[in-house]
Every structure is written in structure tokens, then in C-alpha cells.
Coordinates of C-alpha atoms and ligand atoms in Angstrom, one line a residue:
Chain A
M1 CA 20.2 -8.7 -0.9
N2 CA 18.0 -10.3 -2.2
R3 CA 14.2 -8.1 -1.3
I4 CA 15.7 -5.9 -3.2
L5 CA 16.8 -8.2 -6.4
A6 CA 13.3 -9.7 -5.3
I7 CA 11.1 -6.4 -5.3
A8 CA 13.0 -5.1 -8.6
R9 CA 12.2 -8.1 -10.6
N10 CA 8.0 -8.0 -9.3
T11 CA 8.5 -3.8 -11.0
F12 CA 9.6 -5.1 -13.7
R13 CA 7.7 -7.2 -14.0
E14 CA 5.0 -5.0 -13.2
T15 CA 6.1 -3.0 -16.5
V16 CA 5.8 -4.6 -19.0
R17 CA 2.7 -5.4 -18.8
D18 CA 1.8 -2.4 -19.1
K19 CA 0.0 -1.0 -23.4
I20 CA 1.4 2.0 -21.8
L21 CA 5.4 0.2 -22.9
Y22 CA 4.4 -1.1 -25.7
N23 CA 2.6 2.8 -26.9
L24 CA 6.3 4.1 -26.1
I25 CA 8.0 0.9 -27.7
L26 CA 6.2 1.4 -31.2
F27 CA 6.1 4.6 -31.7
A28 CA 10.3 4.8 -30.8
L29 CA 10.0 2.4 -33.5
V30 CA 8.1 4.2 -36.1
M31 CA 10.0 6.6 -35.6
I32 CA 13.4 4.9 -36.4
G33 CA 11.4 3.5 -39.5
S34 CA 10.9 7.2 -40.6
S35 CA 14.6 8.1 -40.0
L36 CA 15.1 5.4 -43.2
A37 CA 13.0 7.8 -45.8
L38 CA 14.1 11.2 -43.9
G39 CA 17.7 9.7 -44.8
Q40 CA 16.9 9.5 -48.2
L41 CA 15.9 13.1 -48.8
T42 CA 19.6 14.3 -47.4
L43 CA 22.0 13.1 -50.3
G44 CA 25.8 10.8 -49.1
N45 CA 24.7 11.7 -44.9
E46 CA 21.8 9.6 -44.8
D47 CA 23.3 7.1 -41.8
K48 CA 24.1 10.5 -40.2
V49 CA 20.4 11.3 -40.2
I50 CA 19.0 7.5 -40.0
L51 CA 21.7 7.5 -36.5
D52 CA 20.9 10.8 -34.9
L53 CA 17.4 10.7 -35.4
G54 CA 17.5 7.6 -34.1
L55 CA 19.3 7.8 -30.8
G56 CA 17.1 11.1 -30.1
A57 CA 14.1 9.0 -30.8
I58 CA 15.2 6.1 -27.6
S59 CA 16.2 8.8 -24.9
V60 CA 13.1 11.0 -26.1
F61 CA 11.7 7.8 -25.8
G62 CA 13.6 6.7 -22.7
L63 CA 12.7 9.4 -21.2
L64 CA 9.3 9.2 -21.7
I65 CA 9.2 5.7 -20.8
A66 CA 11.8 6.6 -17.7
I67 CA 8.4 9.3 -16.5
F68 CA 5.3 7.7 -17.3
I69 CA 5.6 3.8 -16.2
G70 CA 8.4 4.9 -13.5
I71 CA 6.2 8.8 -11.8
G72 CA 2.4 6.2 -12.2
L73 CA 4.8 2.7 -10.7
V74 CA 6.0 5.0 -7.4
Y75 CA 2.5 6.7 -7.6
K76 CA -0.3 3.2 -7.2
E77 CA 2.4 2.3 -5.4
L78 CA 1.8 5.0 -2.2
E79 CA -2.2 6.1 -3.4
K80 CA -3.4 3.0 -3.6
R81 CA -1.4 1.3 -0.8
T82 CA 0.4 -1.4 -1.8
V83 CA 3.2 -0.3 0.1
Y84 CA 1.0 -1.5 3.8
A85 CA 1.2 -4.8 2.6
L86 CA 4.7 -4.8 1.6
L87 CA 6.0 -2.0 4.3
A88 CA 4.7 -5.0 7.0
K89 CA 6.6 -7.5 5.7
P90 CA 10.4 -7.6 6.6
V91 CA 11.6 -5.4 3.8
R92 CA 13.2 -1.7 5.2
R93 CA 12.2 1.0 3.5
Y94 CA 15.4 1.6 1.3
E95 CA 15.5 -1.7 0.7
L96 CA 11.9 -0.8 -0.8
V97 CA 14.1 2.3 -2.9
L98 CA 16.3 0.3 -4.1
G99 CA 14.5 -1.9 -5.4
K100 CA 11.6 -0.3 -7.5
Y101 CA 14.7 1.6 -8.7
L102 CA 16.2 -0.3 -10.0
G103 CA 12.8 -2.6 -11.3
L104 CA 12.8 0.7 -13.5
L105 CA 15.5 0.0 -14.5
W106 CA 15.6 -2.9 -15.6
T107 CA 12.8 -2.0 -18.0
L108 CA 14.4 1.1 -18.9
G109 CA 17.6 -1.0 -20.3
V110 CA 15.2 -4.2 -21.5
N111 CA 13.5 -1.1 -23.7
L112 CA 17.0 0.6 -25.1
A113 CA 18.0 -2.6 -26.0
V114 CA 14.9 -3.0 -28.6
M115 CA 14.9 0.3 -28.8
T116 CA 18.5 0.1 -30.1
A117 CA 17.9 -3.4 -32.5
G118 CA 15.6 -1.9 -34.1
L119 CA 18.4 1.5 -35.2
A120 CA 21.2 -0.7 -35.8
L121 CA 18.5 -3.3 -38.5
A122 CA 17.8 0.1 -40.4
L123 CA 20.9 0.9 -40.8
G124 CA 22.0 -3.0 -41.8
Y125 CA 19.2 -1.4 -44.4
T126 CA 20.9 0.5 -46.1
G127 CA 23.8 -0.9 -45.5
R128 CA 26.7 1.8 -46.4
A129 CA 28.1 1.8 -42.6
P130 CA 31.6 0.4 -41.3
A131 CA 30.8 -2.7 -39.6
G132 CA 32.2 -0.9 -36.4
A133 CA 29.4 1.2 -36.0
Y134 CA 27.8 -0.7 -34.7
W135 CA 30.1 -1.1 -31.7
R136 CA 30.2 2.1 -31.2
L137 CA 26.0 2.5 -31.1
L138 CA 26.9 0.2 -27.3
P139 CA 28.9 3.3 -25.6
A140 CA 26.7 6.1 -27.3
V141 CA 23.3 3.9 -26.0
G142 CA 25.0 3.5 -22.8
L143 CA 25.4 7.1 -22.4
I144 CA 21.6 7.5 -23.5
F145 CA 21.3 5.5 -20.6
L146 CA 23.1 6.2 -18.0
S147 CA 20.9 9.9 -18.3
L148 CA 18.4 8.2 -17.9
A149 CA 19.4 6.5 -15.1
L150 CA 20.1 10.0 -13.7
A151 CA 16.9 11.2 -15.3
T152 CA 15.1 8.0 -13.6
A153 CA 17.1 8.4 -10.0
L154 CA 15.6 12.1 -10.2
A155 CA 11.1 11.3 -10.9
L156 CA 12.1 8.7 -8.3
L157 CA 13.0 11.0 -5.9
F158 CA 10.5 13.9 -6.4
S159 CA 7.3 11.1 -6.4
T160 CA 8.4 11.0 -2.4
F161 CA 7.1 14.2 -1.9
S162 CA 5.2 15.1 -5.1
T163 CA 2.0 14.4 -7.6
P164 CA 2.7 12.4 -10.7
A165 CA 1.4 15.7 -12.5
L166 CA 4.0 17.8 -11.1
A167 CA 6.8 15.5 -10.5
A168 CA 6.4 14.5 -14.5
L169 CA 6.5 18.2 -15.1
F170 CA 9.8 19.0 -13.0
T171 CA 11.3 15.7 -14.0
F172 CA 10.1 17.3 -17.5
F173 CA 11.8 20.5 -17.1
L174 CA 15.0 19.9 -15.6
W175 CA 15.7 17.5 -17.8
V176 CA 15.1 20.2 -20.9
I177 CA 17.6 22.2 -18.4
G178 CA 19.6 20.1 -17.8
H179 CA 21.0 19.9 -21.3
F180 CA 21.7 23.9 -20.8
N181 CA 23.2 24.4 -17.7
A182 CA 26.7 24.8 -18.5
D183 CA 25.6 26.9 -20.6
L184 CA 24.3 28.6 -17.8
R185 CA 27.4 28.9 -16.7
T186 CA 29.0 30.4 -19.4
F187 CA 26.3 33.1 -19.5
G188 CA 26.9 33.5 -15.4
E189 CA 30.2 34.4 -16.4
L190 CA 29.4 37.0 -19.1
S191 CA 27.3 39.0 -17.5
G192 CA 29.1 40.2 -15.6
S193 CA 27.4 39.8 -12.8
P194 CA 28.7 38.7 -9.5
A195 CA 25.2 38.1 -8.9
V196 CA 24.5 36.0 -11.5
E197 CA 27.1 34.7 -12.1
A198 CA 27.0 32.9 -8.6
L199 CA 23.5 32.0 -9.4
G200 CA 24.9 30.6 -12.3
R201 CA 27.1 27.9 -11.2
A202 CA 24.7 26.9 -7.8
L203 CA 22.4 26.2 -11.0
Y204 CA 25.2 24.3 -12.6
Y205 CA 26.3 21.8 -9.6
V206 CA 22.0 21.4 -8.7
I207 CA 21.2 20.8 -11.6
P208 CA 22.3 17.8 -13.0
N209 CA 24.0 18.3 -15.7
F210 CA 22.8 15.8 -19.3
G211 CA 24.4 17.7 -21.8
N212 CA 27.2 15.9 -20.2
F213 CA 26.3 13.0 -22.2
N214 CA 26.2 14.0 -25.4
L215 CA 29.5 12.3 -26.3
I216 CA 28.8 10.1 -28.7
D217 CA 26.9 11.8 -32.0
G218 CA 26.3 10.2 -35.8
R219 CA 29.2 11.3 -36.4
G220 CA 30.7 9.5 -33.5
V221 CA 29.1 6.1 -34.1
L222 CA 29.2 6.0 -38.1
Q223 CA 33.4 7.6 -37.9
T224 CA 33.1 7.7 -41.3
A225 CA 36.8 9.1 -43.2
G226 CA 36.9 13.2 -42.9
Y227 CA 33.9 13.1 -41.1
A228 CA 34.4 11.9 -38.4
R229 CA 34.1 13.1 -34.7
P230 CA 37.1 11.2 -32.5
I231 CA 35.4 9.6 -29.0
D232 CA 37.2 10.8 -26.2
P233 CA 37.0 7.5 -23.8
W234 CA 38.3 10.5 -20.9
A235 CA 35.1 12.3 -21.0
V236 CA 32.9 8.6 -21.0
A237 CA 34.6 8.2 -18.1
G238 CA 33.4 10.7 -16.7
A239 CA 30.3 11.3 -17.5
G240 CA 29.6 8.0 -16.2
A241 CA 31.4 9.0 -13.0
Y242 CA 29.6 11.7 -12.6
A243 CA 26.3 9.7 -13.2
L244 CA 26.5 7.8 -10.4
L245 CA 27.4 9.7 -7.9
F246 CA 24.8 11.9 -9.0
I247 CA 22.6 8.7 -9.7
A248 CA 24.1 7.6 -5.1
F249 CA 23.0 11.5 -4.0
L250 CA 19.5 11.1 -5.5
L251 CA 18.8 8.1 -3.7
A252 CA 20.2 8.6 -0.9
L253 CA 18.0 11.5 -0.4
S254 CA 14.4 9.4 -1.4
V255 CA 15.5 6.9 1.1
I256 CA 15.5 10.1 3.5
I257 CA 12.4 11.1 2.9
F258 CA 11.0 7.9 2.0
A259 CA 12.0 6.5 5.6
R260 CA 10.8 9.2 7.9
R261 CA 7.2 9.1 6.3
D262 CA 3.9 8.6 7.3
F263 CA 1.8 6.3 5.4
K264 CA -1.2 7.8 5.7
Chain B
M1 CA 1.6 -14.1 28.0
A2 CA 1.0 -10.3 26.4
V3 CA 1.8 -10.8 22.0
I4 CA 0.7 -7.4 21.5
E5 CA 1.2 -4.3 24.1
I6 CA 0.3 -1.3 23.3
E7 CA 0.7 2.1 25.8
N8 CA -0.8 5.4 25.5
L9 CA -0.4 5.0 22.2
T10 CA -1.3 8.6 20.5
K11 CA -1.3 9.5 17.0
D12 CA -2.3 13.2 15.4
F13 CA -3.1 14.1 11.9
A14 CA -2.8 17.5 10.4
V15 CA -5.1 19.0 8.5
G16 CA -5.8 22.1 6.3
F17 CA -3.6 23.6 4.0
W18 CA -2.5 27.0 5.2
R19 CA -3.0 26.4 8.8
K20 CA -2.0 22.9 9.7
R21 CA -4.1 22.3 13.2
P22 CA -4.2 18.4 14.2
V23 CA -6.4 16.1 14.7
R24 CA -6.2 13.4 17.1
A25 CA -6.7 10.2 15.5
L26 CA -5.9 8.1 18.8
D27 CA -5.7 9.0 22.6
G28 CA -4.2 7.2 24.3
L29 CA -4.6 3.7 23.5
S30 CA -3.9 0.9 26.2
L31 CA -4.2 -1.9 25.4
E32 CA -3.6 -6.3 26.1
V33 CA -3.7 -8.8 23.3
R34 CA -2.9 -12.4 24.9
A35 CA -1.0 -15.5 23.0
G36 CA -3.6 -17.6 21.0
E37 CA -6.7 -14.8 21.9
I38 CA -9.0 -13.6 18.8
F39 CA -9.5 -10.2 19.8
G40 CA -11.3 -8.2 18.2
F41 CA -11.2 -4.1 17.7
L42 CA -14.5 -2.7 17.2
G43 CA -15.8 0.8 16.0
P44 CA -17.7 2.7 14.2
N45 CA -16.0 4.1 11.6
G46 CA -13.4 6.8 12.0
A47 CA -13.6 5.7 15.4
G48 CA -9.6 4.7 14.7
K49 CA -9.2 1.2 14.3
S50 CA -7.3 1.7 11.5
T51 CA -4.9 4.1 12.8
T52 CA -4.1 1.7 15.1
L53 CA -3.5 -1.0 12.9
K54 CA -1.0 1.3 11.2
L55 CA 0.4 2.8 14.0
L56 CA 1.2 -1.3 14.9
M57 CA 2.6 -1.9 11.3
H58 CA 4.5 1.3 11.8
L59 CA 3.4 2.7 8.8
L60 CA 2.7 5.1 10.5
S61 CA 5.1 6.6 13.5
P62 CA 2.7 7.7 17.4
T63 CA 3.2 11.3 18.5
S64 CA 3.7 9.5 21.5
G65 CA 3.6 6.4 23.7
S66 CA 4.8 3.2 22.2
A67 CA 3.3 -0.4 20.7
R68 CA 4.4 -3.4 20.7
I69 CA 4.1 -7.0 19.4
L70 CA 6.0 -10.0 20.5
G71 CA 7.6 -8.6 23.0
R72 CA 10.3 -5.9 20.0
P73 CA 9.1 -2.7 19.2
A74 CA 6.5 -1.5 16.7
G75 CA 9.6 -0.9 14.0
D76 CA 11.3 -3.9 14.6
T77 CA 11.5 -5.3 11.1
A78 CA 13.2 -8.2 12.1
M79 CA 10.1 -8.9 14.1
H80 CA 7.9 -8.5 11.3
E81 CA 9.1 -12.2 9.6
R82 CA 6.7 -13.5 12.8
I83 CA 3.5 -11.2 12.1
G84 CA 1.0 -10.7 9.0
Y85 CA -1.1 -7.6 8.0
L86 CA -4.4 -7.3 5.9
P87 CA -4.3 -3.6 4.9
E88 CA -7.9 -1.9 4.8
N89 CA -9.5 -2.1 1.2
P90 CA -6.0 -3.9 0.0
Y91 CA -4.8 -3.1 -3.3
F92 CA -1.7 -4.9 -5.0
Y93 CA -0.5 -4.7 -9.0
D94 CA -2.6 -5.1 -11.5
Y95 CA -1.1 -7.2 -14.1
L96 CA 0.2 -9.8 -11.0
T97 CA -2.0 -13.1 -10.6
P98 CA -2.6 -14.5 -7.1
R99 CA 0.4 -17.1 -8.0
E100 CA 2.8 -14.4 -8.5
L101 CA 1.7 -12.3 -5.7
L102 CA 2.2 -14.8 -3.4
T103 CA 5.8 -15.3 -4.1
F104 CA 6.8 -12.2 -4.8
M105 CA 5.5 -11.7 -1.5
G106 CA 6.9 -15.5 0.0
R107 CA 10.4 -14.3 -1.7
L108 CA 10.3 -11.5 0.4
F109 CA 10.6 -13.7 3.7
G110 CA 13.7 -15.6 2.3
M111 CA 11.2 -18.5 0.8
G112 CA 11.5 -20.1 -2.0
G113 CA 11.8 -23.4 -4.3
A114 CA 9.2 -26.7 -3.9
P115 CA 8.5 -25.3 -0.3
L116 CA 7.4 -21.6 -1.8
A117 CA 5.1 -22.9 -4.3
R118 CA 2.8 -25.8 -2.7
K119 CA 3.2 -23.0 -0.2
V120 CA 1.4 -21.0 -2.3
R121 CA -0.6 -23.7 -3.2
E122 CA -2.2 -24.0 -0.2
L123 CA -3.1 -20.6 0.4
V124 CA -5.0 -20.3 -2.3
G125 CA -7.2 -22.5 -2.1
E126 CA -7.9 -22.1 1.4
V127 CA -8.4 -18.9 1.1
G128 CA -11.3 -20.3 -2.1
L129 CA -9.3 -19.2 -4.7
A130 CA -7.9 -22.2 -6.5
A131 CA -9.9 -20.9 -10.0
S132 CA -8.6 -18.1 -10.9
A133 CA -5.0 -17.8 -9.4
D134 CA -3.4 -17.6 -12.7
L135 CA -5.5 -14.3 -13.5
Q136 CA -4.3 -11.2 -13.7
L137 CA -5.9 -9.2 -10.3
R138 CA -7.0 -6.3 -12.8
K139 CA -10.0 -8.1 -13.6
F140 CA -10.6 -9.1 -9.1
S141 CA -13.4 -8.4 -7.9
K142 CA -13.3 -7.0 -4.2
G143 CA -14.1 -10.0 -2.8
M144 CA -11.6 -11.3 -4.3
V145 CA -8.5 -8.7 -3.7
Q146 CA -9.8 -9.6 0.2
R147 CA -9.0 -12.9 -0.1
L148 CA -6.0 -12.8 -2.3
G149 CA -5.3 -9.8 0.8
I150 CA -6.3 -12.6 3.5
A151 CA -3.6 -15.4 1.9
Q152 CA -0.5 -12.7 1.9
A153 CA -1.2 -12.3 4.7
L154 CA -0.5 -16.1 6.2
I155 CA 1.8 -16.4 3.6
N156 CA 4.8 -16.6 6.9
E157 CA 2.8 -18.4 9.2
P158 CA 2.6 -16.0 11.2
E159 CA 2.7 -15.9 14.8
V160 CA 0.4 -12.6 14.9
V161 CA -2.4 -11.8 12.4
F162 CA -3.1 -8.3 12.3
L163 CA -6.7 -7.8 10.0
D164 CA -8.1 -4.6 8.8
E165 CA -12.4 -5.3 8.1
P166 CA -11.2 -8.7 7.0
M167 CA -15.2 -9.1 6.1
S168 CA -15.3 -6.5 4.4
G169 CA -16.6 -6.4 0.4
L170 CA -17.5 -10.4 1.0
D171 CA -20.9 -11.6 0.5
P172 CA -21.7 -13.1 3.7
L173 CA -20.9 -16.2 2.1
G174 CA -17.6 -14.7 2.1
R175 CA -17.9 -13.7 5.8
M176 CA -18.6 -17.7 6.9
E177 CA -15.6 -18.7 5.2
V178 CA -13.4 -15.8 6.8
R179 CA -14.7 -17.3 10.0
R180 CA -13.5 -20.6 9.6
I181 CA -10.0 -19.2 8.5
V182 CA -9.8 -17.1 11.9
T183 CA -11.3 -19.7 13.9
G184 CA -8.8 -22.8 12.2
L185 CA -5.5 -20.1 13.4
R186 CA -6.1 -20.0 16.6
E187 CA -6.7 -23.8 16.6
R188 CA -3.0 -23.4 15.2
G189 CA -2.0 -21.0 18.1
V190 CA -1.9 -17.8 16.5
T191 CA -3.0 -14.7 17.7
V192 CA -5.2 -12.2 15.5
F193 CA -5.9 -9.2 16.5
L194 CA -9.0 -7.7 13.8
S195 CA -10.6 -5.0 13.8
S196 CA -14.2 -5.3 12.2
H197 CA -17.7 -2.4 12.0
I198 CA -19.9 -6.0 11.6
L199 CA -21.1 -6.7 14.1
P200 CA -22.9 -10.6 14.5
D201 CA -19.0 -11.9 12.4
V202 CA -17.2 -9.5 16.1
E203 CA -19.5 -11.3 17.9
A204 CA -19.7 -14.9 17.1
I205 CA -15.4 -15.9 16.9
C206 CA -14.0 -13.5 19.1
D207 CA -13.0 -14.3 22.6
R208 CA -12.1 -10.6 24.3
V209 CA -13.4 -7.1 22.2
A210 CA -12.1 -3.4 22.7
I211 CA -14.8 -0.9 21.9
L212 CA -12.5 2.7 20.7
N213 CA -15.1 5.6 19.6
R214 CA -13.6 8.2 18.3
G215 CA -9.9 7.6 19.4
R216 CA -11.0 6.9 22.5
L217 CA -10.9 2.8 24.9
Q218 CA -14.7 2.8 25.5
E219 CA -14.0 -0.2 27.0
A220 CA -11.8 -4.3 27.0
G221 CA -12.6 -7.8 28.5
T222 CA -15.3 -10.6 26.5
L223 CA -18.6 -9.6 25.0
E224 CA -20.3 -11.0 27.6
D225 CA -19.6 -9.5 30.3
I226 CA -19.4 -5.9 28.4
L227 CA -22.7 -6.1 27.8
R228 CA -23.4 -7.5 31.2
A229 CA -22.9 -4.4 32.3
R230 CA -25.3 -2.9 31.0
I231 CA -28.6 -5.3 31.6
S232 CA -31.1 -3.2 31.4
G233 CA -33.6 -4.7 32.3
H234 CA -36.1 -8.4 32.5
E235 CA -38.4 -9.9 30.5
V236 CA -40.3 -12.3 32.0
I237 CA -43.3 -15.0 30.3
L238 CA -46.4 -15.6 32.1
S239 CA -49.3 -18.4 31.2
G240 CA -52.4 -18.4 32.5
W241 CA -52.3 -14.7 33.3
T242 CA -55.9 -13.2 33.9
E243 CA -57.7 -9.4 32.7
G244 CA -57.5 -8.9 36.9
T245 CA -53.9 -9.7 36.3
L246 CA -53.2 -7.3 33.7
E247 CA -54.6 -4.6 36.5
A248 CA -52.4 -5.4 39.2
I249 CA -48.8 -6.1 37.9
R250 CA -48.9 -2.9 35.2
P251 CA -47.5 -0.9 37.6
W252 CA -44.4 -2.9 38.8
C253 CA -43.8 -3.7 34.1
S254 CA -42.7 -0.9 31.1
E255 CA -44.1 -2.8 29.5
V256 CA -47.5 -5.8 28.8
R257 CA -48.1 -7.5 25.8
A258 CA -50.5 -10.1 25.7
M259 CA -49.8 -12.6 22.4
G260 CA -52.5 -15.5 22.4
E261 CA -51.9 -17.6 26.1
R262 CA -49.2 -16.1 27.5
L263 CA -48.1 -12.6 28.6
H264 CA -44.7 -10.7 28.3
L265 CA -43.7 -8.0 30.6
R266 CA -40.7 -6.5 31.3
A267 CA -39.8 -5.4 34.5
D268 CA -36.4 -2.2 34.5
D269 CA -35.3 -3.0 37.5
R270 CA -35.0 -5.4 40.2
E271 CA -38.0 -3.7 42.5
D272 CA -39.7 -3.8 39.8
L273 CA -39.2 -8.1 38.6
E274 CA -39.2 -8.6 42.5
A275 CA -42.9 -7.3 43.1
V276 CA -44.0 -8.7 39.7
L277 CA -42.4 -13.0 40.7
G278 CA -44.2 -12.5 44.0
F279 CA -47.3 -11.6 42.2
V280 CA -47.4 -14.3 40.4
F281 CA -45.7 -16.5 43.2
A282 CA -48.5 -15.5 45.9
H283 CA -51.3 -15.6 42.8
G284 CA -50.6 -18.9 41.3
L285 CA -49.2 -17.6 37.8
E286 CA -47.5 -20.2 35.4
L287 CA -44.0 -18.6 34.9
V288 CA -42.9 -20.0 31.7
S289 CA -39.2 -17.9 31.6
V290 CA -37.4 -15.1 33.8
N291 CA -34.5 -13.7 30.6
P292 CA -31.8 -10.5 31.5
I293 CA -32.2 -8.1 29.1
R294 CA -28.7 -7.1 27.1
P295 CA -28.3 -5.3 24.6
S296 CA -26.9 -5.6 21.3
L297 CA -23.6 -5.0 20.3
E298 CA -25.5 -2.6 17.6
E299 CA -27.6 -1.2 20.2
Y300 CA -24.6 -0.3 22.5
F301 CA -22.4 1.3 19.0
Q302 CA -26.0 3.0 18.8
T303 CA -25.3 4.5 22.0
L304 CA -21.8 5.4 21.9
V305 CA -21.7 6.8 18.6
V306 CA -24.7 9.2 19.8
G307 CA -22.9 9.8 22.5
K308 CA -23.6 9.0 26.4
Ligands
LIG1 N1 -4.4 11.0 6.6 C1 -5.8 11.0 7.6 N2 -5.3 12.7 7.5 C2 -5.9 13.0 8.4 N3 -7.3 12.7 9.5 C3 -7.4 11.1 9.4 C4 -6.3 10.1 8.0 N4 -6.4 9.4 9.1 C5 -7.1 8.9 9.6 N5 -7.5 9.5 9.8 C6 -8.7 10.7 11.1 O1 -8.3 9.7 13.0 C7 -9.8 9.8 12.4 C8 -9.4 8.2 12.5 O2 -9.3 7.0 11.3 P1 -9.9 5.8 11.1 O3 -8.8 5.0 12.0 O4 -9.3 5.5 9.9 O5 -10.2 5.0 11.1 P2 -10.8 3.7 11.6 O6 -11.0 3.0 10.8 O7 -12.0 3.1 12.2 O8 -13.3 4.1 10.5 C9 -11.2 10.0 11.8 O9 -11.4 10.9 12.5 C10 -10.4 10.4 10.3 O10 -10.8 11.4 9.7
LIG2 MG1 -9.9 1.7 8.4

């Protein structure tokens, strides 16, 4: 456990000194800031626009961080052979995989916290949101964090066996498809053809269902009277359990691949 | 006692994009390294040295054969507590400093606190990086990274150290320092297994060597023994010679050179040597010296690479 934590800490330290990270965060904050301007154009539901754009920005930039920094790091570790010196230490291969993953989550968590603080500031600037909205930002961003943790596990799995460009592409592709795969299943069911239906169902189970995490949007955070979208705590818990199971499965696969690999 | 036991170790790589065919990088290597010695693992580029070291570190799994270190199989993680490894052309994290990297590596051995900080300070000094201990590695030259690589291999005070081309990327002064570090390790009873294609460095410090070529072990033993077996004649130096001497001894010599007072001769085999020496004694010439001509390790390498 100590070794996993040491590797996680080292990974975090390495990533927070990378300039890409600051560029991405800066971009996200600029996006959130500009949602203020956009919000003013929409009469009445200014806060909703700020929140929807802000949460969207956090989600997308979080994904970019997961993909660029996560994949880049693992690639560097393998390609530049840092891994040689590391694996000659009393480090088991699964410890390396888990340590890297935890370190990336750590980086991701800190970044989401910074971006969330930016969003809360934007919300405070208009000053109309109810006090509870600030609290409800937490589960909203928590769900985004879970979906990004899942995307990171996916990126990690791909980067154990493919090039970084392909790994990034696969991850991004699955992230996009994963937002619609419930629709894929429905489409399969409606098609009337058993083959298409089976395919739709198979894809539904194999591709991580990122749509699962879209449970709290701007209206869910605001809960303004007449305008509210209720938050279903069971759905949130379900999404959490789903993410944990899927992540465990992806990490197990990564460990198996990584453990058998020759480091040439 | 053998600290490293390599038995019939073989590694094939699959190469080619479509039709994978195996390429044998290491072919049935058997070798033993004894406790406390500096063992030189020599061979031209592509001989299979790095492959052997990676097999020993369990970074690669062998096609066949086995390797044991300190009596444990190469894949035994607990045994790794007691060894150190410098990879070929090492590379570490860009954004860390030597102090951070060494501290991190130390933590992997369960070290920490003041003893770890002390060990890091000591190592950074020993490899000559004290002045740059807190600079990020991306600003480092190849030689500096190499030194850091040596330091990280020693963080746990290992009993056996594996160094893959430790002198590469270093200037002559740096190479001398590495030699000093390695001989210092031997004084502390550490076994050192080092690969190199830079021969003079190895000649100066190794107790025994193995010579590898195209994945096969050519020879193992002390350099002295290996090179003695290849004595290619004798050099005889005389003085007090005349033109008549030249005429008389020429048939027995493959080379005759006059250098002022002295005459340098080369006799290729024993009969010629005896004939020359007989003549020298019979005619009362003065014998300055007789020396066996051994190839340098470089020359020996050259014959290996060109093929026998
Ligand atoms: N990953 C690999 N794939 C294919 N061939 C390899 C690989 N690594 C090494 N080789 C081959 O194995 C042989 C030995 O290489 P290596 O062990 O690096 O030699 P050395 O360290 O003695 O220079 C070389 O012929 C090299 O081309
Ligand atoms: Mg090599």
C-alpha cells in the first residue's frame, strides 16, 4: 500500500508541474467566465445557463486532462523507459498500475476542485442562486468526477497496449458513444431485427454508459420553484456503483495486460 | 558462492509487422557471478547484453532457461529489495528534481524520514550532483542523468548492483568517477555486474569478464587468462647488433625494425623464438627484453565482430 501511495504521489507531483495542465485549467476558467456574459443575454434563466455551460466545461476539460495527461504519462513511462528502473525496485506490476491510476485521479480531483470553485464564483457574481445550489454543486461535480474516473481507467487500459494517439482516439470515441449507448439499445429494440437488437444490447453492456452520469444539470442544482428538476438519490448511488464496478473491471484488465508484458 | 546464476538463458524477439519471425537475441547463456566481484559483461553493440540484464530484472520473460539472483528466481519481488539496477540510457521524470526522484525511489523500499533524507544527500554528493540536487531533470545533460541513474541504483544499499553501460554519456573525468564508485562498492563487499563496450574502463576494474557476441557467450574468466590464450608471438629487443645480424635472423622474424641502438624483432611461434634467442646468445649480442605479444581487448573484439 505504501508503494502504491508513493507512486500515486509521485504521479501527482509530475503532472501538476506540467504546463499543459495549467493551460487546460485556464481555458476552462475562461469558458466559465464567458458563460457569465452569455447568461446575461438570456433573460431570466441566467444562472441555469451559467451552470449548464460551467458543468459542461468542467466535464470536457476534465476529459481532456484525463486523456492528454493520463495517456501521455503512461506512454512516457513506457516509451522513455522510466518503468525499467521502477520495476527493478520491489514494486509489483499491479502496484505500478494502481499507483499511476490513483495519482491521475488525484490530479483530476484537484483540477475539478479548482474549476468548481471558479463556477461557484461565477454563480456568486450574479448573486441570485439559492444557498442550497452551492451545496448541490458537489454531487453534480461528483458525478462528473466519477465519469472522468471511468474515462481515465479506459485511457489507462488502452495505453497499456497501444500508441498514445490511438489510445486518445479510442477513449474519446467511447466517451462520445458512451453518452448515447442507451439510445443504441433503444434503437436496436425498435429496429425489429433480432440481430440488430442483440448488437444494440451487446454494445450497451460493453461500452461504458457515460450517459448514466447526466443526472444533475443546471436545473437540478438550482431547484428554483416551478423550474426544478428533482435529484434522484438512488440514481446517483446507482451511477456510483456502476462506475466503481466498471473501473474495477478495467483496472483488472490493465493489470493483467501489464503483468504479462515484455518491456523491450 | 554464486550470487548470480544464469542457466541456459535464451530470448527470442518476434520481429516483422505481418509475419512475425523470431530473432534470437540471447542464445543459451550460462554464467555464474561470485559474491564480491566486479564482473564485466562485454560485447559489441547488439550482442545481447541489455537483453540479458532485462531478463535478470524480469522486465522480459525468457524464451527458455532461468536466472537466479541471491538464490531467488529473477521474478521474486522480495529479492529486489537487495539489488540495484541502472538501465541503459536511463530516463526519469522531467519535472522532478534528483532529490525528489531519489526520495521517491527510497520510499519504494519502505525508507523514509531523516535516514532517507541523509541517504539521498550522501548519494547526490557521491555521484557529483550536489550542486544540482534541486534542479528539474529536464534541464539535465545526458551525463548528469546517467549519474542520477547510478545514484538511484544504490539508494537501498544493495548487495548486488547491475549496471548497463554505466560509463556511456560520460566524459573521461566522469568515467573515472564511475570507476571510483564501482571499486568503492567492491570494498564494501557489493557484487557488481556491469555491461560495457568501452573496454579500457572494464580492463581497469573488473575481476572477471564474460564476452558475448551475437547472443552467445564466447568466453568467461579473468581478462588475463582470456588474453593470454591469444598470445600471438613475442617481441624481442636487442642491442649491439650489426648488418650481419639482420641478414642472419630475418628468416625467423615476421617483423624487423631498427630503432637507433636497438633492434625490435617479432617472432611468431616458439621455434622461431628459440632460433632467434639461440643466435643472440651464440653471437654475444645483448638481449634487452622478450615480451609476449597479447592482443588488446579491442583487437580481440575486432576479431570477434569480423568473424572467426
Ligand atoms: N525489442 C526488440 N525487438 C526485436 N529485437 C530486439 C529487441 N531488443 C533487442 N533486440 C535485438 O537483440 C539483440 C541484442 O540487443 P541488446 O541486448 O540491446 O544488445 P546490447 O545491449 O549488447 O547492445 C540485437 O540484435 C537487437 O537488435
Ligand atoms: Mg545495450
